[in-house]
């Protein structure tokens, strides 16, 4: 499992990376939207953890751009904001889930597992008809 974390606050990025590494996930990090977009579109990830407020390109634009290019990598959006309109904007931009900072790492991990489980399910489920 390979996860890309795009977050400009290094303390949070390191915290997330350490926690995910401990769970056995491989983690790449990017500290601004352009670098994150470059990695997200040139490498294969199982999940992207995307901050909303980023230098160079914000999380909403980044997510929208990936979806427009048919990149279906699941996205969990992170933000300090908890306004309903920001959540809606994130989900409408193509995010699969949304977590407001500060968040409990246990909850974050649970959401990561849900998304990876869904992804595995859709990848391995084949519909067979007749022969
Ligand atoms: Ca940020």
Tab-separated table of C-alpha atoms and ligand atoms in Angstrom:
chain	number	residue	atom	x	y	z
A	1	UNK	CA	0.000	0.000	0.000
A	2	UNK	CA	1.415	3.326	-1.032
A	3	UNK	CA	0.046	6.609	0.271
A	4	UNK	CA	0.827	10.163	-0.809
A	5	UNK	CA	0.515	12.843	1.859
A	6	UNK	CA	0.246	16.411	0.531
A	7	UNK	CA	0.443	18.837	3.443
A	8	UNK	CA	2.579	21.946	3.898
A	9	UNK	CA	2.723	21.797	7.696
A	10	UNK	CA	5.788	19.625	8.226
A	11	UNK	CA	4.822	18.722	11.791
A	12	UNK	CA	1.550	17.241	10.607
A	13	UNK	CA	3.159	15.576	7.583
A	14	UNK	CA	5.774	13.902	9.778
A	15	UNK	CA	3.166	12.872	12.300
A	16	UNK	CA	1.011	11.269	9.608
A	17	UNK	CA	3.971	9.642	7.883
A	18	UNK	CA	5.308	8.137	11.096
A	19	UNK	CA	1.903	6.805	12.046
A	20	UNK	CA	1.237	5.300	8.621
A	21	UNK	CA	4.720	3.760	8.469
A	22	UNK	CA	4.058	2.080	11.789
A	23	UNK	CA	0.955	0.527	10.250
A	24	UNK	CA	3.023	-0.805	7.359
A	25	UNK	CA	2.061	1.710	4.675
A	26	UNK	CA	4.691	3.203	2.371
A	27	UNK	CA	4.413	6.995	2.412
A	28	UNK	CA	5.560	9.737	0.041
A	29	UNK	CA	5.166	13.374	0.987
A	30	UNK	CA	4.768	16.665	-0.824
A	31	UNK	CA	4.777	20.100	0.804
A	32	UNK	CA	2.951	22.149	-1.795
A	33	UNK	CA	0.173	21.684	-4.320
A	34	UNK	CA	2.334	21.634	-7.431
A	35	UNK	CA	4.729	19.021	-6.096
A	36	UNK	CA	1.760	17.023	-4.852
A	37	UNK	CA	0.025	17.221	-8.195
A	38	UNK	CA	3.212	16.165	-9.983
A	39	UNK	CA	3.624	13.090	-7.761
A	40	UNK	CA	-0.073	12.219	-7.833
A	41	UNK	CA	-0.181	12.278	-11.615
A	42	UNK	CA	3.159	10.594	-12.306
A	43	UNK	CA	3.206	7.846	-9.644
A	44	UNK	CA	0.748	5.132	-8.646
A	45	UNK	CA	-0.811	5.558	-5.197
A	46	UNK	CA	-3.486	3.649	-3.325
A	47	UNK	CA	-4.585	6.752	-1.475
A	48	UNK	CA	-3.883	10.478	-1.361
A	49	UNK	CA	-4.152	12.459	1.876
A	50	UNK	CA	-4.675	16.017	0.749
A	51	UNK	CA	-4.627	19.216	2.765
A	52	UNK	CA	-7.004	21.932	1.618
A	53	UNK	CA	-4.852	25.011	2.257
A	54	UNK	CA	-1.602	24.545	0.342
A	55	UNK	CA	0.923	26.859	-1.287
A	56	UNK	CA	1.027	27.043	-5.121
A	57	UNK	CA	-2.143	24.985	-5.687
A	58	UNK	CA	-4.935	24.479	-3.148
A	59	UNK	CA	-6.361	21.051	-2.364
A	60	UNK	CA	-9.703	21.675	-4.079
A	61	UNK	CA	-8.055	22.679	-7.388
A	62	UNK	CA	-5.604	19.793	-7.143
A	63	UNK	CA	-8.339	17.246	-6.535
A	64	UNK	CA	-10.508	18.648	-9.305
A	65	UNK	CA	-7.575	18.536	-11.718
A	66	UNK	CA	-6.854	14.880	-10.944
A	67	UNK	CA	-10.498	13.936	-11.441
A	68	UNK	CA	-10.675	15.822	-14.732
A	69	UNK	CA	-7.748	13.708	-15.884
A	70	UNK	CA	-9.618	10.538	-14.873
A	71	UNK	CA	-7.293	9.898	-11.952
A	72	UNK	CA	-9.516	7.924	-9.594
A	73	UNK	CA	-7.028	7.491	-6.724
A	74	UNK	CA	-9.064	7.870	-3.515
A	75	UNK	CA	-8.586	11.189	-1.708
A	76	UNK	CA	-9.034	12.002	1.977
A	77	UNK	CA	-9.110	15.746	2.383
A	78	UNK	CA	-7.702	17.370	5.516
A	79	UNK	CA	-8.494	20.853	6.635
A	80	UNK	CA	-8.450	23.150	9.594
A	81	UNK	CA	-11.767	24.525	8.459
A	82	UNK	CA	-14.962	22.872	9.451
A	83	UNK	CA	-17.371	25.010	7.522
A	84	UNK	CA	-20.059	23.023	5.744
A	85	UNK	CA	-19.368	24.808	2.471
A	86	UNK	CA	-15.698	23.766	2.557
A	87	UNK	CA	-16.647	20.163	3.141
A	88	UNK	CA	-19.139	20.289	0.304
A	89	UNK	CA	-16.583	21.942	-1.991
A	90	UNK	CA	-14.041	19.234	-1.158
A	91	UNK	CA	-16.448	16.408	-1.801
A	92	UNK	CA	-17.738	18.038	-4.979
A	93	UNK	CA	-14.156	18.411	-6.192
A	94	UNK	CA	-13.880	14.622	-6.022
A	95	UNK	CA	-12.642	13.862	-2.505
A	96	UNK	CA	-13.828	10.537	-1.074
A	97	UNK	CA	-13.702	11.568	2.547
A	98	UNK	CA	-13.083	14.577	4.713
A	99	UNK	CA	-11.366	15.045	8.071
A	100	UNK	CA	-11.161	18.261	10.081
A	101	UNK	CA	-7.896	19.118	11.864
A	102	UNK	CA	-7.095	18.494	14.629
A	103	UNK	CA	-8.142	14.891	14.259
A	104	UNK	CA	-7.545	11.735	16.281
A	105	UNK	CA	-5.034	9.522	14.523
A	106	UNK	CA	-7.121	6.446	15.322
A	107	UNK	CA	-10.036	7.920	13.398
A	108	UNK	CA	-7.776	8.886	10.525
A	109	UNK	CA	-6.449	5.302	10.323
A	110	UNK	CA	-9.966	3.895	10.432
A	111	UNK	CA	-10.948	6.117	7.504
A	112	UNK	CA	-7.835	5.065	5.589
A	113	UNK	CA	-8.826	1.423	6.122
A	114	UNK	CA	-12.383	2.045	4.932
A	115	UNK	CA	-11.172	3.632	1.719
A	116	UNK	CA	-8.562	0.978	0.999
A	117	UNK	CA	-11.128	-1.746	1.705
A	118	UNK	CA	-13.603	-0.224	-0.759
A	119	UNK	CA	-10.878	0.128	-3.340
A	120	UNK	CA	-9.844	-3.521	-2.957
A	121	UNK	CA	-13.437	-4.586	-3.231
A	122	UNK	CA	-14.068	-2.706	-6.453
A	123	UNK	CA	-10.793	-3.984	-7.893
A	124	UNK	CA	-11.361	-7.661	-7.123
A	125	UNK	CA	-15.080	-7.889	-7.737
A	126	UNK	CA	-15.879	-9.064	-11.210
A	127	UNK	CA	-19.346	-9.516	-12.543
A	128	UNK	CA	-19.733	-12.735	-14.445
A	129	UNK	CA	-22.669	-13.406	-16.727
A	130	UNK	CA	-23.284	-16.753	-18.411
A	131	UNK	CA	-20.115	-18.303	-19.777
B	1	LIG	CA1	-2.005	23.613	5.029
